[in-house]
Coordinates of C-alpha atoms in Angstrom, one line a residue:
X1 CA -102.8 -69.2 0.6
X2 CA -100.1 -67.1 0.3
X3 CA -99.2 -64.0 2.1
X4 CA -99.3 -60.8 0.5
X5 CA -97.1 -58.8 1.8
X6 CA -98.1 -54.3 1.4
X7 CA -94.6 -53.1 1.3
X8 CA -93.3 -51.2 -0.4
X9 CA -90.1 -51.9 -3.0
X10 CA -88.0 -49.2 -2.1
X11 CA -85.1 -51.8 -2.0
X12 CA -84.2 -51.0 -5.8
X13 CA -84.4 -47.3 -5.5
X14 CA -81.5 -47.5 -2.3
X15 CA -79.0 -49.9 -4.4
X16 CA -79.2 -47.5 -7.5
X17 CA -79.1 -44.0 -5.3
X18 CA -76.0 -45.7 -3.7
X19 CA -74.4 -46.3 -7.0
X20 CA -74.9 -43.3 -8.4
X21 CA -73.3 -41.8 -5.9
X22 CA -69.9 -44.0 -5.6
X23 CA -69.6 -43.1 -9.4
X24 CA -69.6 -39.5 -9.0
X25 CA -73.0 -38.6 -10.5
X26 CA -72.4 -35.0 -9.6
X27 CA -72.0 -31.6 -11.7
X28 CA -69.1 -31.6 -14.1
X29 CA -66.0 -29.0 -12.3
X30 CA -65.0 -26.1 -14.4
X31 CA -61.6 -25.9 -16.8
X32 CA -58.3 -24.5 -14.2
X33 CA -57.9 -20.9 -15.3
X34 CA -54.1 -20.5 -17.0
X35 CA -51.0 -19.7 -14.1
X36 CA -50.9 -15.5 -14.1
X37 CA -48.0 -13.8 -15.2
X38 CA -45.3 -12.4 -12.9
X39 CA -44.2 -9.6 -13.3
X40 CA -40.8 -8.1 -13.4
X41 CA -38.1 -6.2 -14.2
X42 CA -35.5 -6.6 -17.6
X43 CA -32.9 -4.7 -18.7
X44 CA -31.4 -5.7 -22.3
X45 CA -28.7 -7.0 -23.6
X46 CA -26.9 -3.1 -24.6
X47 CA -23.2 -2.3 -25.5
X48 CA -21.0 -0.7 -23.0
X49 CA -17.4 0.3 -22.7
X50 CA -15.5 -2.5 -21.5
X51 CA -11.4 -2.3 -20.6
X52 CA -9.1 -4.9 -21.2
X53 CA -6.8 -5.1 -18.4
X54 CA -4.8 -7.9 -16.6
X55 CA -4.6 -7.9 -12.3
X56 CA -1.0 -8.2 -11.0
X57 CA 0.0 -8.5 -7.6
X58 CA 2.0 -5.4 -6.5
X59 CA 3.8 -3.8 -3.6
X60 CA 3.6 -0.3 -2.1
X61 CA 7.0 0.6 -1.5
X62 CA 7.8 4.1 0.4
X63 CA 9.8 6.6 -1.7
X64 CA 11.6 7.4 1.7
X65 CA 12.3 4.9 3.7
X66 CA 14.9 4.5 6.5
X67 CA 16.7 1.4 7.9
X68 CA 18.8 3.6 11.3
X69 CA 22.1 1.9 12.0
X70 CA 24.3 3.6 14.2
X71 CA 27.7 5.1 13.0
X72 CA 29.4 3.8 16.5
X73 CA 29.8 1.0 19.4
X74 CA 28.6 0.8 22.4
X75 CA 25.7 -0.1 24.8
X76 CA 22.3 1.4 24.3
X77 CA 21.6 3.1 27.3
X78 CA 18.2 5.0 26.1
X79 CA 15.1 4.1 23.5
X80 CA 12.4 7.1 23.5
X81 CA 10.5 5.5 20.8
X82 CA 7.9 2.2 20.7
X83 CA 6.9 0.3 16.8
X84 CA 4.7 3.2 15.3
X85 CA 5.4 6.0 16.8
X86 CA 4.9 9.1 14.6
X87 CA 8.4 11.2 14.5
X88 CA 9.5 14.2 13.5
X89 CA 12.5 14.8 11.2
X90 CA 15.6 15.1 13.9
X91 CA 13.7 13.8 16.6
X92 CA 16.5 11.9 18.9
X93 CA 14.7 8.3 18.8
X94 CA 17.8 6.4 20.7
X95 CA 21.1 6.9 22.4
X96 CA 24.1 5.0 22.3
X97 CA 26.3 5.5 25.6
X98 CA 28.6 8.5 25.4
X99 CA 30.7 8.5 28.9
X100 CA 33.3 7.4 26.9
X101 CA 33.4 10.0 23.7
X102 CA 32.4 12.1 26.5
X103 CA 35.5 11.9 28.7
X104 CA 37.5 11.5 24.9
X105 CA 36.0 15.2 24.3
X106 CA 36.9 16.0 27.7
X107 CA 40.6 15.4 27.6
X108 CA 40.8 17.3 24.0
X109 CA 39.2 20.5 25.7
X110 CA 41.8 20.4 28.1
X111 CA 44.6 19.1 25.7
X112 CA 43.3 22.7 23.6
X113 CA 43.3 24.4 27.3
X114 CA 46.8 24.1 27.3
X115 CA 48.0 25.0 23.6
X116 CA 45.8 27.8 23.9
X117 CA 48.4 28.9 26.7
X118 CA 51.6 28.0 25.1
X119 CA 49.7 30.3 21.9
X120 CA 48.8 33.4 23.9
X121 CA 52.1 33.1 25.3
X122 CA 54.0 33.8 22.3
X123 CA 51.5 35.4 20.7
X124 CA 52.6 38.5 23.4
X125 CA 56.1 37.1 23.1
X126 CA 56.3 37.9 19.6
X127 CA 55.2 41.7 20.0
X128 CA 57.5 42.4 22.9
X129 CA 60.4 41.2 20.6
X130 CA 59.2 43.1 17.5
X131 CA 59.2 46.5 19.9
X132 CA 62.7 45.6 21.3
X133 CA 64.7 44.8 18.5
X134 CA 63.1 47.9 16.4
X135 CA 64.9 49.2 19.1
X136 CA 67.4 48.2 18.3
X137 CA 68.0 46.2 21.9
X138 CA 68.0 42.7 20.8
X139 CA 69.2 41.0 17.6
X140 CA 67.6 40.1 14.6
X141 CA 67.7 36.7 15.2
X142 CA 66.6 36.6 18.4
X143 CA 63.3 38.5 17.2
X144 CA 63.3 35.3 15.0
X145 CA 63.0 33.1 16.6
X146 CA 60.2 34.4 18.9
X147 CA 58.0 34.6 16.4
X148 CA 59.0 31.2 14.5
X149 CA 57.5 29.9 18.2
X150 CA 54.5 32.0 18.0
X151 CA 54.0 30.1 14.2
X152 CA 54.1 26.7 15.6
X153 CA 51.9 27.3 18.5
X154 CA 49.4 29.1 17.0
X155 CA 49.8 26.3 14.4
X156 CA 49.8 23.7 17.1
X157 CA 46.4 25.3 19.0
X158 CA 44.6 25.4 15.7
X159 CA 45.1 21.8 14.8
X160 CA 43.9 20.4 18.3
X161 CA 41.2 22.8 17.9
X162 CA 39.9 21.3 14.8
X163 CA 40.4 18.4 16.1
X164 CA 38.2 18.9 19.6
X165 CA 35.9 20.4 17.4
X166 CA 36.0 17.0 15.8
X167 CA 35.4 14.5 18.9
X168 CA 32.5 17.3 20.0
X169 CA 31.0 16.0 16.3
X170 CA 31.8 12.6 17.3
X171 CA 29.8 13.1 20.0
X172 CA 26.3 13.5 18.1
X173 CA 26.6 10.0 16.5
X174 CA 25.9 9.1 20.1
X175 CA 22.3 9.8 19.7
X176 CA 19.8 8.7 16.5
X177 CA 17.7 10.3 14.9
X178 CA 14.8 10.3 12.9
X179 CA 16.2 11.7 9.2
X180 CA 12.4 12.6 8.1
X181 CA 9.2 12.6 9.6
X182 CA 7.5 8.9 9.5
X183 CA 6.2 6.2 11.2
X184 CA 8.9 4.1 13.3
X185 CA 8.8 0.4 12.6
X186 CA 9.9 -2.5 14.6
X187 CA 12.7 -2.0 17.4
X188 CA 14.7 -6.0 17.3
X189 CA 16.8 -4.4 20.3
X190 CA 16.7 -3.7 23.7
X191 CA 18.3 -1.3 26.8
X192 CA 21.9 -2.3 27.0
X193 CA 22.4 -4.6 24.3
X194 CA 25.9 -3.8 22.6
X195 CA 25.3 -2.1 19.1
X196 CA 27.5 -1.6 15.6
X197 CA 27.2 -0.1 12.5
X198 CA 26.6 -3.4 11.2
X199 CA 23.4 -3.7 13.8
X200 CA 19.5 -2.7 13.0
X201 CA 17.7 -0.4 15.3
X202 CA 14.8 0.4 13.3
X203 CA 13.1 1.7 10.1
X204 CA 12.1 4.6 9.8
X205 CA 9.0 5.4 7.0
X206 CA 7.2 7.9 5.7
X207 CA 3.9 6.9 4.0
X208 CA 3.4 10.3 2.0
X209 CA 5.0 8.9 -1.1
X210 CA 4.2 5.9 -2.3
X211 CA 5.2 3.5 -5.6
X212 CA 3.4 0.2 -6.6
X213 CA 5.6 -1.4 -8.0
X214 CA 4.3 -3.9 -10.5
X215 CA 6.4 -6.2 -12.8
X216 CA 4.2 -7.1 -15.9
X217 CA 5.6 -10.6 -17.9
X218 CA 7.1 -10.3 -20.9
X219 CA 4.9 -10.8 -23.0
X220 CA 2.9 -7.7 -22.4
X221 CA 5.8 -5.5 -23.6
X222 CA 4.8 -4.8 -26.4
X223 CA 1.6 -3.0 -24.5
X224 CA 3.5 -1.8 -21.1
X225 CA 3.7 2.2 -21.7
X226 CA 3.4 5.3 -19.1
X227 CA -0.2 6.5 -18.7
X228 CA -1.5 3.4 -18.8
X229 CA -4.3 3.2 -16.3
X230 CA -3.7 1.2 -12.3
X231 CA -6.9 0.8 -9.7
X232 CA -5.1 -0.8 -7.1
X233 CA -7.1 -2.9 -5.0
X234 CA -7.9 -4.8 -1.8
X235 CA -8.4 -8.5 -1.2
X236 CA -12.1 -7.7 -1.9
X237 CA -11.2 -6.1 -5.8
X238 CA -12.5 -2.7 -4.1
X239 CA -11.2 -0.1 -5.5
X240 CA -8.3 2.1 -3.0
X241 CA -7.0 4.7 -5.6
X242 CA -6.4 5.5 -8.9
X243 CA -3.4 6.2 -10.9
X244 CA -1.4 5.5 -14.1
X245 CA 2.0 4.3 -15.0
X246 CA 5.0 6.8 -14.5
X247 CA 8.1 4.2 -15.1
X248 CA 8.8 1.6 -17.2
X249 CA 12.2 -0.7 -16.6
X250 CA 14.5 -0.3 -19.0
X251 CA 15.3 -4.0 -18.2
X252 CA 13.6 -7.0 -17.9
X253 CA 14.2 -9.0 -14.2
X254 CA 16.1 -11.9 -15.1
X255 CA 14.7 -13.9 -12.1
X256 CA 11.3 -13.1 -13.0
X257 CA 11.1 -12.2 -16.3
X258 CA 9.5 -8.9 -15.7
X259 CA 9.5 -5.5 -17.0
X260 CA 8.9 -3.1 -13.5
X261 CA 6.2 -0.8 -13.5
X262 CA 5.9 2.2 -10.9
X263 CA 2.4 4.4 -10.2
X264 CA 2.7 6.6 -8.3
X265 CA 0.4 6.7 -5.2
X266 CA -1.8 9.7 -3.9
X267 CA -1.5 11.0 -0.5
X268 CA -5.3 11.1 -0.3
X269 CA -4.2 7.1 0.4
X270 CA -3.7 6.7 4.1
X271 CA -4.9 3.1 4.3
X272 CA -1.3 2.0 2.2
X273 CA 1.6 1.5 4.0
X274 CA 5.4 0.4 2.9
X275 CA 5.6 -3.5 1.7
X276 CA 2.6 -3.8 1.9
X277 CA 1.1 -6.5 -1.3
X278 CA -2.0 -5.1 -2.6
X279 CA -3.8 -6.2 -5.8
X280 CA -3.0 -3.5 -9.4
X281 CA -5.2 -4.0 -12.1
X282 CA -3.4 -2.7 -15.2
X283 CA -6.1 -1.4 -18.4
X284 CA -4.8 -1.9 -21.5
X285 CA -7.5 -0.7 -23.7
X286 CA -11.5 0.0 -23.9
X287 CA -14.1 -1.4 -26.2
X288 CA -17.9 -1.4 -26.8
X289 CA -19.2 -4.4 -25.6
X290 CA -22.2 -6.5 -24.6
X291 CA -23.7 -6.2 -20.9
X292 CA -26.0 -6.8 -18.1
X293 CA -26.6 -5.7 -14.9
X294 CA -24.7 -8.0 -11.9
X295 CA -28.7 -8.5 -10.9
X296 CA -29.7 -10.7 -13.8
X297 CA -26.5 -13.5 -12.8
X298 CA -27.5 -16.0 -10.4
X299 CA -24.4 -18.7 -10.0
X300 CA -25.6 -22.3 -9.4
X301 CA -23.3 -25.1 -8.5
X302 CA -20.4 -23.2 -10.3
X303 CA -22.1 -21.9 -13.6
X304 CA -23.4 -18.7 -14.2
X305 CA -26.9 -18.2 -15.7
X306 CA -29.4 -15.2 -16.5
X307 CA -34.0 -15.9 -17.5
X308 CA -34.3 -14.0 -20.2
X309 CA -38.5 -12.5 -21.4
X310 CA -38.7 -14.6 -24.0
X311 CA -41.9 -14.3 -26.2
X312 CA -44.4 -17.1 -26.4
X313 CA -47.7 -16.9 -27.5
X314 CA -49.3 -13.2 -27.0
X315 CA -47.0 -13.1 -24.0
X316 CA -43.4 -14.0 -22.3
X317 CA -41.9 -16.4 -20.8
X318 CA -38.6 -16.7 -18.4
X319 CA -36.4 -19.0 -20.2
X320 CA -32.8 -19.7 -18.2
X321 CA -29.5 -20.0 -20.3
X322 CA -26.1 -20.8 -18.7
X323 CA -24.0 -17.4 -19.6
X324 CA -20.2 -16.7 -19.1
X325 CA -19.2 -13.2 -17.5
X326 CA -16.3 -11.3 -17.6
X327 CA -14.7 -9.4 -14.0
X328 CA -17.5 -6.4 -12.9
X329 CA -17.4 -3.3 -14.7
X330 CA -19.2 -1.1 -11.7
X331 CA -22.8 -2.6 -11.6
X332 CA -22.9 -5.0 -14.7
X333 CA -20.6 -7.9 -15.8
X334 CA -19.5 -8.1 -19.7
X335 CA -21.0 -11.3 -22.0
X336 CA -18.5 -13.5 -23.1
X337 CA -20.6 -15.4 -24.4
X338 CA -24.3 -16.6 -23.9
X339 CA -26.4 -14.3 -24.9
X340 CA -26.9 -11.5 -28.0
X341 CA -27.8 -7.9 -28.1
X342 CA -31.0 -7.0 -27.4
X343 CA -32.1 -9.7 -25.6
X344 CA -33.9 -9.0 -22.7
X345 CA -32.5 -9.9 -19.3
X346 CA -34.8 -10.7 -16.3
X347 CA -33.6 -8.6 -13.0
X348 CA -35.8 -9.4 -10.2
X349 CA -37.4 -11.6 -8.8
X350 CA -35.1 -14.1 -9.5
X351 CA -35.9 -16.3 -6.4
X352 CA -39.5 -16.9 -7.8
X353 CA -38.2 -18.2 -11.2
X354 CA -38.8 -21.5 -13.3
X355 CA -38.2 -22.7 -16.8
X356 CA -41.0 -21.7 -18.9
X357 CA -42.6 -19.3 -16.3
X358 CA -45.0 -16.7 -18.0
X359 CA -43.9 -13.5 -17.3
X360 CA -44.5 -9.9 -17.6
X361 CA -41.9 -7.0 -18.6
X362 CA -41.5 -3.8 -17.1
X363 CA -39.2 -2.1 -18.1

């Protein structure tokens, strides 16, 4: 007799549950929400005055710069200053050994004393001879001889006195003095060196009256004129001082094929020094041109880009555009190509943007 089991048939139910679990029998997920637009500051591409300018290498030169050379021969016995010292007009900088000249002056003074004694004697003698002649004691010839001796001694004494004064004045040349207020340059000589009128002792430069020497290519000859704005820049492009063209050479430099223009440097420009090389930016003209803020521009792989807030649907997206810009004018770039007037460039959150990202313009 077959055995009949009373066990419930649960195996099919369990298999069905496992299949349902593996197959993901669960409620469908809700659709993903659209990305939220990022608030960004924007600025329109607008027309602003943009200068047309060129930048050249210029040299700062002092209108009062002196190379100090002695007017006498001898050995240096004193150097009273060092390089960089600020000196006053007439201040003694160096001294050449004056002993030889002092001896000459003293010798000349001795000779002068002798001639002075002869002159004084003849002056008394001619007066005595005059009285004797008037009294009829001596002849006219004796009086004339005394008078001649007096005139000769007088001329001899005065000539010697002038020579003594010259020797004394020559003594002053042994002190090398500053010709004006200024700053002492390099001192290539040393104590004890033998110097002559061809020896360069040092330089004295006054930084108060400076000029920028700018050599402009001849192709700009028709544009250069007095009064053009000039900006003196440092190596980083920062403006140190502003000036104008004050002089234009009537001749062309044959070697450089350029025209020399000068711009006076105001006395307030304390950072500039004689013979300093700087950049000089000359502005030829100014005209309206499209500009964008500096903050809108980013550099990627040597190319400049901006993000533009472009309308799409009911909102805006960020669209990256390559642009060509000129030199900065204040806090803006002049746009040479890539943008049109009125387009809105994004100036905030650039590091978080990517192409096509939704944005919400705030400016």
